[in-house]
Coordinates of N, CA and C in Angstrom, one line a residue:
M1 N -4.7 7.5 -15.3 CA -4.1 6.4 -14.6 C -4.9 5.9 -13.5
S2 N -5.0 4.7 -13.4 CA -5.8 4.1 -12.2 C -4.8 4.3 -11.0
Q3 N -5.6 4.5 -10.0 CA -5.0 4.7 -8.6 C -4.8 3.5 -7.7
L4 N -3.7 3.5 -7.0 CA -3.7 2.4 -6.1 C -4.5 2.6 -4.7
A5 N -5.3 1.6 -4.5 CA -6.1 1.8 -3.3 C -5.5 1.6 -1.8
D6 N -5.9 2.3 -0.9 CA -5.3 2.1 0.3 C -6.2 1.5 1.3
L7 N -6.0 0.0 1.1 CA -6.8 -1.0 1.8 C -6.1 -1.7 2.9
G8 N -6.8 -2.1 3.9 CA -6.2 -3.0 4.9 C -6.3 -4.4 4.3
P9 N -5.7 -5.4 5.2 CA -5.6 -6.7 4.7 C -6.9 -7.4 4.3
I10 N -7.9 -7.3 5.2 CA -9.2 -7.8 4.8 C -9.9 -7.2 3.7
A11 N -9.8 -5.8 3.7 CA -10.4 -5.1 2.6 C -9.8 -5.5 1.3
Q12 N -8.5 -5.7 1.3 CA -7.9 -6.2 0.0 C -8.5 -7.4 -0.6
L13 N -9.0 -8.3 0.4 CA -9.6 -9.6 -0.1 C -11.0 -9.4 -0.5
R14 N -11.7 -8.4 0.2 CA -13.1 -8.3 -0.1 C -13.3 -7.3 -1.2
A15 N -12.2 -6.7 -1.8 CA -12.3 -5.6 -2.8 C -12.8 -6.3 -4.2
G16 N -12.9 -7.6 -4.4 CA -13.4 -8.1 -5.5 C -12.3 -8.5 -6.5
R17 N -12.7 -9.1 -7.7 CA -11.9 -9.4 -8.8 C -10.8 -10.4 -8.3
L18 N -11.0 -11.3 -7.5 CA -9.9 -12.3 -6.9 C -9.4 -13.1 -8.0
P19 N -10.3 -13.8 -8.9 CA -9.8 -14.6 -10.1 C -8.7 -13.9 -10.9
R20 N -8.8 -12.6 -11.0 CA -7.7 -11.9 -11.7 C -6.7 -11.6 -10.8
R21 N -6.8 -11.1 -9.6 CA -5.8 -10.6 -8.6 C -5.0 -11.5 -7.9
L22 N -5.6 -12.7 -7.5 CA -4.7 -13.6 -6.9 C -3.6 -14.3 -7.7
P23 N -3.6 -14.6 -8.9 CA -2.6 -15.1 -9.6 C -1.6 -14.1 -9.9
Q24 N -1.9 -12.8 -10.2 CA -1.0 -11.8 -10.7 C 0.2 -11.4 -9.6
P25 N -0.1 -11.4 -8.5 CA 1.0 -11.1 -7.4 C 2.0 -12.3 -7.4
F26 N 1.5 -13.5 -7.4 CA 2.5 -14.8 -7.2 C 3.2 -14.7 -8.6
L27 N 2.6 -14.3 -9.7 CA 3.5 -14.4 -11.0 C 4.5 -13.3 -10.9
G28 N 4.2 -12.2 -10.5 CA 5.0 -11.0 -10.3 C 6.3 -11.3 -9.4
L29 N 6.0 -11.9 -8.3 CA 6.9 -12.2 -7.2 C 7.9 -13.4 -7.7
W30 N 7.4 -14.3 -8.5 CA 8.2 -15.4 -9.1 C 9.1 -14.8 -10.2
L31 N 8.7 -13.8 -11.0 CA 9.4 -13.2 -12.0 C 10.5 -12.2 -11.3
Y32 N 10.1 -11.8 -10.2 CA 11.1 -10.8 -9.3 C 12.3 -11.7 -8.9
G33 N 11.9 -12.8 -8.4 CA 13.1 -13.8 -8.0 C 14.0 -14.1 -9.2
I34 N 13.4 -14.3 -10.3 CA 14.1 -14.6 -11.6 C 15.1 -13.5 -11.9
S35 N 14.4 -12.3 -12.0 CA 15.3 -11.2 -12.4 C 16.5 -10.9 -11.4
T36 N 16.2 -11.2 -10.1 CA 17.3 -10.9 -9.1 C 18.5 -11.9 -9.3
A37 N 18.1 -13.1 -9.8 CA 19.1 -14.3 -10.1 C 19.9 -13.9 -11.5
V38 N 19.0 -13.4 -12.4 CA 19.7 -13.1 -13.7 C 20.6 -11.9 -13.5
I39 N 20.3 -10.8 -12.8 CA 21.3 -9.8 -12.6 C 22.5 -10.2 -11.9
L40 N 22.3 -11.1 -10.9 CA 23.5 -11.6 -10.2 C 24.4 -12.3 -11.1
R41 N 23.9 -13.3 -12.0 CA 24.7 -14.0 -13.0 C 25.4 -13.1 -14.0
G42 N 24.7 -12.0 -14.2 CA 25.5 -11.2 -15.2 C 26.7 -10.6 -14.6
D43 N 26.8 -10.4 -13.3 CA 28.0 -10.2 -12.6 C 28.7 -8.9 -13.0
L44 N 27.8 -7.8 -13.2 CA 28.2 -6.4 -13.5 C 27.8 -5.4 -12.5
G45 N 27.4 -6.0 -11.4 CA 26.8 -5.1 -10.3 C 25.7 -5.7 -9.8
A46 N 25.5 -5.8 -8.5 CA 24.2 -6.2 -7.8 C 23.1 -5.0 -7.8
T47 N 21.9 -5.4 -7.6 CA 21.0 -4.5 -7.3 C 21.2 -3.7 -6.0
P48 N 20.7 -2.5 -6.0 CA 21.1 -1.5 -4.9 C 20.8 -2.2 -3.5
W49 N 19.7 -2.9 -3.3 CA 19.5 -3.5 -2.1 C 20.4 -4.6 -1.7
D50 N 20.9 -5.3 -2.7 CA 21.9 -6.4 -2.4 C 23.3 -5.7 -2.2
V51 N 23.5 -4.6 -2.7 CA 24.8 -3.9 -2.3 C 24.7 -3.6 -0.9
L52 N 23.5 -3.2 -0.4 CA 23.4 -2.9 0.9 C 23.5 -4.2 1.8
H53 N 22.8 -5.3 1.5 CA 22.9 -6.4 2.0 C 24.4 -7.1 2.1
S54 N 25.2 -6.9 1.1 CA 26.4 -7.4 1.0 C 27.4 -6.5 2.0
G55 N 27.1 -5.3 2.0 CA 27.8 -4.4 2.8 C 27.7 -4.8 4.2
L56 N 26.4 -5.1 4.6 CA 26.0 -5.3 6.1 C 26.7 -6.4 6.7
I57 N 26.7 -7.5 5.8 CA 27.1 -8.7 6.5 C 28.7 -8.6 6.6
R58 N 29.5 -7.6 6.1 CA 30.8 -7.4 6.5 C 31.0 -6.9 8.0
H59 N 29.9 -6.6 8.5 CA 30.1 -6.0 9.9 C 29.3 -6.8 10.9
V60 N 28.5 -7.5 10.4 CA 27.6 -8.2 11.5 C 27.5 -9.8 11.1
P61 N 27.6 -10.6 12.2 CA 27.6 -12.1 11.8 C 26.2 -12.6 11.2
L62 N 26.0 -12.2 9.9 CA 24.7 -12.7 9.3 C 25.1 -13.1 8.0
T63 N 24.3 -14.1 7.4 CA 24.3 -14.6 6.0 C 23.6 -13.5 5.2
L64 N 23.8 -13.7 3.9 CA 23.1 -12.7 3.0 C 21.4 -13.0 3.1
G65 N 21.0 -14.1 3.4 CA 19.5 -14.2 3.5 C 19.1 -13.8 4.7
Q66 N 19.8 -13.8 5.9 CA 19.6 -13.3 7.1 C 19.5 -11.7 7.2
A67 N 20.4 -11.2 6.4 CA 20.5 -9.7 6.2 C 19.3 -9.3 5.4
V68 N 18.9 -10.0 4.4 CA 17.7 -9.6 3.8 C 16.4 -9.5 4.6
I69 N 16.2 -10.4 5.5 CA 15.2 -10.6 6.4 C 15.2 -9.4 7.5
A70 N 16.5 -9.1 8.0 CA 16.7 -8.1 9.0 C 16.4 -6.7 8.4
V71 N 16.9 -6.5 7.2 CA 16.5 -5.3 6.4 C 15.0 -5.1 6.2
S72 N 14.4 -6.2 5.8 CA 13.0 -6.2 5.5 C 12.1 -5.6 6.8
L73 N 12.5 -6.3 8.0 CA 11.8 -5.9 9.3 C 12.1 -4.5 9.6
L74 N 13.2 -3.9 9.3 CA 13.5 -2.5 9.5 C 12.7 -1.6 8.6
V75 N 12.6 -2.1 7.4 CA 11.8 -1.3 6.3 C 10.4 -1.3 6.8
L76 N 9.9 -2.3 7.2 CA 8.4 -2.5 7.7 C 8.2 -1.4 8.9
L77 N 9.2 -1.2 9.6 CA 9.0 -0.2 10.8 C 8.7 1.2 10.1
L78 N 9.3 1.5 9.0 CA 9.1 2.8 8.3 C 7.9 2.9 7.6
W79 N 7.0 1.8 7.6 CA 5.7 1.8 7.1 C 4.7 2.6 8.1
L80 N 5.0 2.6 9.4 CA 4.1 2.9 10.5 C 3.8 4.4 10.4
P81 N 4.9 5.4 10.2 CA 4.5 6.8 10.0 C 3.7 7.1 8.6
L82 N 4.1 6.2 7.6 CA 3.4 6.3 6.3 C 2.1 5.8 6.3
K83 N 1.6 4.9 7.3 CA 0.3 4.3 7.3 C 0.0 3.4 6.2
E84 N 1.1 2.7 5.8 CA 0.9 1.6 4.8 C 0.3 0.4 5.4
K85 N -0.5 -0.4 4.7 CA -1.1 -1.4 5.2 C -0.5 -2.8 4.5
P86 N -0.1 -3.7 5.4 CA 0.3 -5.0 4.7 C -0.8 -5.9 4.1
G87 N -0.4 -6.9 3.5 CA -1.4 -7.8 2.7 C -0.8 -9.2 2.5
L88 N -1.5 -9.8 1.7 CA -1.1 -11.2 1.3 C 0.3 -11.0 0.5
G89 N 0.4 -10.0 -0.3 CA 1.6 -9.9 -1.1 C 2.8 -9.4 -0.3
T90 N 2.6 -8.8 0.8 CA 3.7 -8.5 1.8 C 4.3 -9.8 2.4
V91 N 3.6 -10.7 2.8 CA 4.0 -12.0 3.5 C 4.6 -12.9 2.2
A92 N 3.9 -13.0 1.2 CA 4.5 -13.7 0.1 C 5.8 -13.3 -0.6
N93 N 6.0 -12.0 -0.4 CA 7.3 -11.4 -1.0 C 8.5 -12.2 -0.6
A94 N 8.7 -12.3 0.8 CA 9.9 -12.9 1.1 C 10.1 -14.4 0.8
I95 N 8.9 -15.1 0.7 CA 8.9 -16.5 0.5 C 9.0 -16.9 -1.0
V96 N 8.2 -16.3 -1.8 CA 8.2 -16.6 -3.2 C 9.4 -16.2 -4.0
V97 N 9.9 -14.9 -3.7 CA 11.1 -14.4 -4.2 C 12.3 -15.2 -4.0
G98 N 12.4 -15.5 -2.7 CA 13.7 -16.4 -2.3 C 13.7 -17.7 -3.1
I99 N 12.5 -18.5 -3.2 CA 12.4 -19.8 -3.8 C 12.8 -19.6 -5.2
S100 N 12.2 -18.5 -6.0 CA 12.4 -18.3 -7.3 C 14.0 -18.1 -7.6
A101 N 14.5 -17.2 -6.7 CA 15.9 -16.8 -7.0 C 16.8 -18.0 -6.8
D102 N 16.5 -18.9 -5.8 CA 17.4 -20.1 -5.7 C 17.3 -21.0 -6.8
V103 N 16.0 -21.2 -7.3 CA 15.8 -22.2 -8.3 C 16.4 -21.6 -9.6
T104 N 16.3 -20.3 -10.0 CA 17.1 -19.7 -11.1 C 18.6 -19.8 -11.0
L105 N 19.1 -19.6 -9.8 CA 20.5 -19.6 -9.7 C 21.0 -20.9 -9.8
A106 N 20.3 -22.0 -9.4 CA 20.6 -23.3 -9.6 C 20.8 -23.7 -11.2
L107 N 19.9 -23.1 -11.9 CA 19.7 -23.6 -13.4 C 20.6 -22.7 -14.2
L108 N 20.9 -21.4 -13.8 CA 21.6 -20.5 -14.7 C 23.1 -20.4 -14.1
D109 N 23.9 -20.4 -15.2 CA 25.4 -20.2 -14.8 C 25.8 -18.8 -15.3
R110 N 26.9 -18.4 -14.7 CA 27.6 -17.1 -15.2 C 28.1 -17.2 -16.5
P111 N 27.9 -16.6 -17.5 CA 28.5 -16.7 -18.9 C 29.9 -15.9 -18.9
D112 N 30.7 -16.4 -19.7 CA 32.0 -16.0 -19.8 C 32.0 -14.8 -20.7
V113 N 31.2 -14.8 -21.8 CA 31.2 -13.8 -22.9 C 30.6 -12.4 -22.3
L114 N 31.2 -11.4 -22.5 CA 30.7 -10.0 -21.8 C 29.3 -9.7 -22.4
V115 N 29.3 -9.9 -23.8 CA 27.9 -9.4 -24.4 C 26.8 -10.3 -23.7
A116 N 27.0 -11.4 -23.4 CA 25.9 -12.2 -22.8 C 25.8 -11.8 -21.4
R117 N 26.7 -11.3 -20.6 CA 26.6 -10.8 -19.4 C 25.8 -9.4 -19.4
V118 N 26.2 -8.5 -20.3 CA 25.4 -7.4 -20.5 C 23.9 -7.6 -20.8
G119 N 23.6 -8.7 -21.5 CA 22.3 -8.9 -21.9 C 21.6 -9.5 -20.7
L120 N 22.1 -10.2 -19.8 CA 21.6 -10.6 -18.6 C 21.2 -9.5 -17.6
M121 N 22.2 -8.5 -17.5 CA 21.9 -7.4 -16.9 C 20.8 -6.6 -17.3
L122 N 20.8 -6.3 -18.5 CA 19.7 -5.4 -19.2 C 18.3 -6.1 -19.0
G123 N 18.4 -7.4 -19.3 CA 17.1 -8.2 -19.3 C 16.6 -8.3 -17.9
G124 N 17.4 -8.5 -16.9 CA 17.1 -8.5 -15.5 C 16.5 -7.3 -15.0
I125 N 17.0 -6.2 -15.3 CA 16.4 -4.9 -14.9 C 14.9 -4.6 -15.5
L126 N 14.9 -5.0 -16.7 CA 13.4 -4.8 -17.5 C 12.5 -5.8 -16.8
L127 N 13.0 -7.1 -16.6 CA 12.0 -8.1 -15.9 C 11.8 -7.7 -14.5
C128 N 12.7 -7.1 -13.8 CA 12.3 -6.6 -12.4 C 11.3 -5.5 -12.4
A129 N 11.4 -4.6 -13.3 CA 10.3 -3.6 -13.4 C 8.9 -4.1 -13.9
L130 N 8.9 -5.1 -14.7 CA 7.7 -5.9 -15.2 C 7.1 -6.7 -13.9
A131 N 7.9 -7.3 -13.1 CA 7.6 -8.1 -12.0 C 6.9 -7.2 -10.9
T132 N 7.6 -5.9 -10.7 CA 7.0 -5.0 -9.7 C 5.7 -4.4 -10.1
A133 N 5.4 -4.1 -11.4 CA 4.3 -3.7 -11.7 C 3.2 -4.7 -11.7
L134 N 3.6 -5.9 -11.8 CA 2.5 -7.1 -11.8 C 2.1 -7.2 -10.2
Y135 N 2.9 -7.3 -9.3 CA 2.4 -7.7 -8.0 C 2.0 -6.5 -7.3
V136 N 2.5 -5.1 -7.5 CA 1.9 -4.1 -7.0 C 0.7 -3.9 -7.5
G137 N 0.5 -4.0 -8.9 CA -0.8 -3.5 -9.5 C -1.8 -4.5 -9.0
A138 N -1.7 -5.7 -8.5 CA -2.8 -6.5 -8.0 C -3.3 -6.1 -6.7
Q139 N -2.7 -5.1 -6.0 CA -3.4 -4.4 -4.9 C -3.6 -5.5 -3.9
L140 N -2.8 -6.4 -3.6 CA -3.1 -7.3 -2.4 C -1.7 -7.2 -1.3
G141 N -1.4 -5.8 -1.4 CA -0.1 -5.7 -0.4 C 1.1 -5.7 -1.2
R142 N 1.9 -4.7 -0.8 CA 3.2 -4.6 -1.4 C 4.4 -5.2 -0.5
G143 N 5.5 -5.6 -1.2 CA 6.6 -5.9 -0.5 C 7.1 -4.9 0.5
P144 N 8.0 -5.2 1.5 CA 8.5 -4.2 2.4 C 9.2 -3.0 1.6
R145 N 9.9 -3.2 0.7 CA 10.6 -2.2 0.0 C 9.8 -1.3 -1.0
D146 N 8.9 -2.0 -1.6 CA 8.0 -1.4 -2.7 C 6.8 -0.7 -1.9
G147 N 6.5 -1.3 -0.7 CA 5.5 -0.6 0.1 C 6.2 0.8 0.7
L148 N 7.4 0.9 0.9 CA 8.0 2.1 1.3 C 7.9 3.0 0.1
M149 N 8.2 2.6 -1.1 CA 8.1 3.4 -2.3 C 6.7 4.0 -2.5
T150 N 5.6 3.0 -2.4 CA 4.3 3.5 -2.7 C 3.8 4.4 -1.6
G151 N 4.2 4.2 -0.4 CA 3.8 5.0 0.8 C 4.4 6.4 0.7
L152 N 5.6 6.6 0.4 CA 6.3 7.8 0.2 C 5.6 8.6 -1.1
H153 N 5.3 7.8 -2.1 CA 4.6 8.4 -3.2 C 3.2 8.9 -2.9
R154 N 2.5 8.2 -2.0 CA 1.1 8.6 -1.6 C 1.2 9.9 -0.7
R155 N 2.1 9.8 0.3 CA 2.1 10.8 1.2 C 2.8 12.0 0.8
T156 N 3.7 12.0 -0.2 CA 4.4 13.3 -0.4 C 3.8 13.9 -1.7
G157 N 3.2 13.0 -2.7 CA 2.7 13.4 -3.9 C 3.7 13.4 -5.0
L158 N 4.9 12.9 -4.7 CA 6.1 12.7 -5.7 C 5.8 11.6 -6.5
S159 N 6.3 11.6 -7.8 CA 5.9 10.6 -8.7 C 6.7 9.2 -8.3
I160 N 6.2 8.0 -8.7 CA 6.8 6.8 -8.5 C 8.2 6.8 -9.0
R161 N 8.4 7.3 -10.1 CA 9.7 7.4 -10.7 C 10.7 8.1 -9.8
L162 N 10.4 9.4 -9.3 CA 11.3 10.0 -8.5 C 11.6 9.3 -7.2
V163 N 10.5 8.8 -6.5 CA 10.6 8.2 -5.2 C 11.5 7.0 -5.3
R164 N 11.2 6.1 -6.3 CA 12.0 4.9 -6.4 C 13.4 5.2 -6.8
T165 N 13.7 6.1 -7.7 CA 15.2 6.4 -8.0 C 15.8 7.0 -6.7
A166 N 15.2 7.9 -5.9 CA 15.8 8.5 -4.7 C 16.0 7.2 -3.7
L167 N 15.2 6.3 -3.6 CA 15.4 5.1 -2.7 C 16.6 4.5 -3.1
E168 N 16.6 4.0 -4.3 CA 17.8 3.2 -5.0 C 19.1 3.9 -4.7
L169 N 19.2 5.1 -5.0 CA 20.5 5.8 -4.9 C 21.0 5.9 -3.4
T170 N 20.0 6.0 -2.5 CA 20.2 6.2 -1.1 C 20.7 4.9 -0.6
V171 N 20.2 3.8 -1.1 CA 20.6 2.5 -0.5 C 22.0 2.1 -1.2
V172 N 22.2 2.5 -2.3 CA 23.5 2.3 -2.8 C 24.6 3.0 -2.1
L173 N 24.4 4.3 -1.7 CA 25.2 5.1 -0.9 C 25.5 4.5 0.3
V174 N 24.5 4.1 1.1 CA 24.9 3.3 2.3 C 25.4 2.0 2.1
G175 N 25.0 1.3 1.2 CA 25.9 0.1 1.0 C 27.4 0.1 0.7
V176 N 27.7 1.1 -0.2 CA 29.1 1.4 -0.6 C 29.8 1.9 0.7
L177 N 29.3 2.6 1.4 CA 29.8 3.1 2.7 C 30.1 1.9 3.6
L178 N 29.4 0.8 3.7 CA 29.6 -0.3 4.4 C 30.5 -1.4 3.9
G179 N 30.8 -1.1 2.7 CA 31.8 -2.0 1.8 C 31.2 -2.9 0.8
G180 N 29.9 -2.6 0.6 CA 29.2 -3.4 -0.6 C 29.8 -3.4 -1.9
R181 N 29.4 -4.4 -2.7 CA 30.0 -4.5 -4.1 C 29.2 -3.6 -5.0
L182 N 29.8 -2.8 -5.7 CA 29.2 -1.8 -6.6 C 29.7 -2.0 -8.0
G183 N 28.8 -2.0 -8.9 CA 29.2 -2.2 -10.4 C 28.3 -1.3 -11.3
V184 N 28.7 -1.3 -12.6 CA 27.9 -0.6 -13.6 C 26.4 -0.9 -13.5
G185 N 26.1 -2.2 -13.3 CA 24.8 -2.6 -13.2 C 23.9 -2.0 -12.1
T186 N 24.7 -1.8 -11.0 CA 24.0 -1.1 -10.0 C 23.6 0.2 -10.2
V187 N 24.4 0.9 -10.8 CA 24.0 2.3 -11.2 C 23.0 2.3 -12.2
L188 N 23.1 1.6 -13.2 CA 22.1 1.4 -14.3 C 20.6 1.0 -13.6
F189 N 20.6 0.1 -12.9 CA 19.5 -0.3 -12.0 C 18.9 0.7 -11.4
A190 N 19.8 1.5 -10.7 CA 19.0 2.5 -9.7 C 18.5 3.7 -10.6
L191 N 19.1 4.0 -11.7 CA 18.6 5.1 -12.5 C 17.5 4.8 -13.6
T192 N 17.3 3.5 -13.7 CA 16.2 3.1 -14.6 C 15.0 2.4 -14.1
I193 N 15.2 1.9 -12.8 CA 14.2 0.9 -12.4 C 12.8 1.9 -12.1
G194 N 13.1 3.1 -11.6 CA 12.0 4.0 -11.4 C 11.2 4.4 -12.7
P195 N 11.8 4.9 -13.6 CA 10.9 5.3 -14.8 C 10.4 4.0 -15.5
L196 N 11.0 2.9 -15.5 CA 10.5 1.6 -16.1 C 9.2 1.2 -15.3
T197 N 9.3 1.2 -14.0 CA 8.2 0.8 -13.2 C 7.1 1.7 -13.4
Q198 N 7.3 3.0 -13.4 CA 6.3 4.0 -13.6 C 5.5 3.8 -15.0
A199 N 6.4 3.5 -15.9 CA 5.7 3.2 -17.3 C 4.9 2.0 -17.4
L200 N 5.3 1.0 -16.6 CA 4.6 -0.4 -16.8 C 3.5 -0.5 -15.7
L201 N 3.6 0.2 -14.6 CA 2.4 -0.1 -13.6 C 1.0 0.2 -14.1
P202 N 0.7 1.3 -14.7 CA -0.7 1.6 -15.1 C -1.2 0.5 -16.0
R203 N -0.3 -0.3 -16.7 CA -1.0 -1.4 -17.5 C -1.4 -2.5 -16.7
F204 N -0.9 -2.7 -15.5 CA -1.3 -3.8 -14.6 C -2.1 -3.5 -13.3
I205 N -2.3 -2.3 -13.2 CA -3.1 -2.1 -12.0 C -4.6 -2.6 -12.2
V206 N -5.0 -3.4 -11.3 CA -6.4 -4.0 -11.5 C -7.4 -3.1 -10.7
T207 N -8.1 -2.5 -11.6 CA -9.2 -1.5 -11.1 C -10.3 -2.2 -10.1
L208 N -10.3 -1.7 -8.9 CA -11.4 -2.3 -8.2 C -12.7 -1.8 -8.2
P209 N -13.8 -2.6 -8.0 CA -15.0 -2.1 -8.3 C -15.4 -1.1 -7.2
Q210 N -16.1 0.0 -7.6 CA -16.5 1.2 -6.7 C -17.7 0.6 -5.9
R211 N -17.6 0.8 -4.5 CA -18.7 0.3 -3.8 C -19.7 1.6 -3.5
D212 N -21.0 1.3 -3.6 CA -21.9 2.4 -3.4 C -22.0 2.7 -2.1
T213 N -21.6 3.9 -1.6 CA -21.6 4.5 -0.4 C -22.8 5.5 0.0
H214 N -23.8 5.5 -1.0 CA -24.9 6.5 -0.8 C -25.9 5.8 0.1
V215 N -26.4 6.6 1.0 CA -27.2 6.2 2.1 C -28.6 6.9 1.8
P216 N -29.7 6.2 1.5 CA -30.9 6.9 1.1 C -31.5 7.7 2.4
T217 N -32.1 8.7 2.2 CA -32.7 9.6 3.3 C -34.1 9.4 3.2
T218 N -34.8 9.5 4.4 CA -36.2 9.6 4.5 C -36.9 10.8 5.0
R219 N -37.8 11.2 4.3 CA -38.5 12.4 4.6 C -39.3 12.4 5.8
T220 N -39.0 13.2 6.7 CA -39.7 13.3 8.1 C -40.5 14.6 8.1
E221 N -41.6 14.5 8.9 CA -42.4 15.8 9.0 C -41.7 16.5 10.3
P222 N -41.8 17.8 10.2 CA -41.3 18.7 11.2 C -42.0 18.4 12.5
P223 N -41.4 18.5 13.6 CA -41.9 18.2 15.0 C -43.0 19.3 15.3
T224 N -43.9 18.8 16.1 CA -45.1 19.6 16.4 C -44.7 20.6 17.5
R225 N -44.8 21.9 17.4 CA -44.4 22.8 18.5 C -45.3 22.8 19.7
T226 N -44.7 22.5 20.8 CA -45.4 22.3 22.1 C -45.0 23.2 23.0
R227 N -45.8 23.5 24.1 CA -45.2 24.3 25.2 C -45.3 23.5 26.4
R228 N -44.3 23.3 27.3 CA -44.4 22.8 28.4 C -44.9 23.6 29.6
I229 N -45.9 23.2 30.4 CA -46.3 24.1 31.5 C -45.5 23.7 32.7
P230 N -44.7 24.7 33.2 CA -43.9 24.4 34.3 C -44.5 24.0 35.6
F231 N -45.7 24.7 35.8 CA -46.5 24.5 37.1 C -48.0 24.5 36.7
P232 N -48.7 23.7 37.5 CA -50.1 23.6 37.2 C -50.9 24.8 37.6
P233 N -51.9 25.2 37.2 CA -52.7 26.4 37.6 C -53.1 26.2 39.1
P234 N -53.4 27.2 39.8 CA -53.8 27.3 41.1 C -54.7 26.2 41.4
N235 N -55.9 26.1 40.8 CA -56.9 25.2 41.1 C -56.8 23.8 40.6
Q236 N -55.7 23.5 39.8 CA -55.5 22.2 39.3 C -54.7 21.3 40.2
P237 N -55.1 20.0 40.2 CA -54.1 19.1 41.0 C -52.7 19.0 40.5
T238 N -51.9 18.8 41.6 CA -50.4 18.7 41.3 C -49.9 17.5 40.3
D239 N -50.8 16.4 40.1 CA -50.5 15.4 39.2 C -51.1 15.7 37.9
A240 N -51.7 16.9 37.6 CA -52.1 17.2 36.3 C -51.2 17.8 35.3
R241 N -49.9 17.9 35.9 CA -48.8 18.7 35.0 C -48.7 17.9 33.7
T242 N -48.8 18.5 32.7 CA -48.7 17.8 31.3 C -48.0 18.6 30.3
V243 N -47.8 18.0 29.1 CA -47.5 18.8 28.0 C -48.5 19.0 26.9
V244 N -48.9 20.2 26.5 CA -50.1 20.3 25.6 C -49.6 21.0 24.5
P245 N -50.3 20.9 23.2 CA -50.0 21.7 22.1 C -50.2 23.2 22.4
W246 N -49.3 23.9 21.8 CA -49.4 25.4 22.0 C -50.2 25.9 20.8
R247 N -51.1 26.9 21.2 CA -52.0 27.4 20.2 C -52.0 28.9 20.5
K248 N -51.9 29.8 19.5 CA -51.7 31.2 19.6 C -53.0 31.8 20.3
R249 N -54.1 31.1 20.3 CA -55.3 31.7 20.8 C -55.4 31.4 22.3
D250 N -54.7 30.4 22.8 CA -54.6 30.1 24.2 C -54.1 31.3 25.0
S251 N -54.8 31.8 25.9 CA -54.2 32.7 26.7 C -54.3 32.5 28.1
K252 N -54.9 31.3 28.6 CA -54.8 30.9 30.0 C -55.0 29.4 30.0
W253 N -54.8 28.8 31.1 CA -55.2 27.2 31.3 C -56.5 27.0 31.3
R254 N -57.0 26.0 30.5 CA -58.4 25.6 30.6 C -58.4 24.3 31.4
G255 N -59.2 24.3 32.5 CA -59.1 23.0 33.2 C -60.2 22.1 32.9

C-alpha cells in the first residue's frame, strides 16, 4: 500500500504530478458535499459529525453552518500535537463541500417511499467513502476531520479503519449527549465508513516521485602531519617562529 506523505503546504505543491493531483481533491470534495446532502435527504439519521452539530446548536446561538465552522476550528487545534500540516485541500474543504451540499439539497427532495430513502442512505455512505479516498489520496492537505483521522493513524500506528470508526463513535456519543438527532443511518455510517475508506484509499493515493537525496562525496588526501615549534631556538630571531613538516630524522632545529 502506498503511504501518505507528511508534507508541508509548499512541499505539497512542489511534490510533482500536479495535472493529476489538482483536479482529484476538488472532485472528491464536490462528491463529499453530494454525499452529505444525499444522506440528509434519506432522513434516516445524519452523519456523526452532523449529529454533533445539531446537538451543539441546541445550547449555543449558532446556525448549523456556523457550528460546522466552529467545530472545524476546534479540530484544527488538535492537529498541533499530531503535527499535521494543512494544505490546499484543507482550505477548499469548507468551501467546496458547502457549495456542493447546498446545490444538491436544492435539486433533491426527500422521497416518501422507505425503500428509496434506504437507497439514498446506503448510496450516500458509499459515496462519502469514495469522496474521502479521492481528496485525501491526492496528498494536497486533508480536511480538518480527516486530518485528525490521518494524524492519529500516523502517530499511533493504528489502522485507518479503527481510527475512523473510533472517531465517528465518539462524535455520535457527544452529539447524543448534547441532544443531537440520531438514527439508524448514523450508526451504520459510523460502523462502515472506516472500513470502506480503508478499502478505497489505496486505489486513489497518488504516488509522489522520490527525490534523490544522495550527496556525492569527494575523496580528499589525508592532512600532512606537522609539528608546531612553540618557541624559537636560542640563536634564532623571535620572528622566525613557524610551522615546519615533522620528520622522524630531525632531532634539533636547523637554522
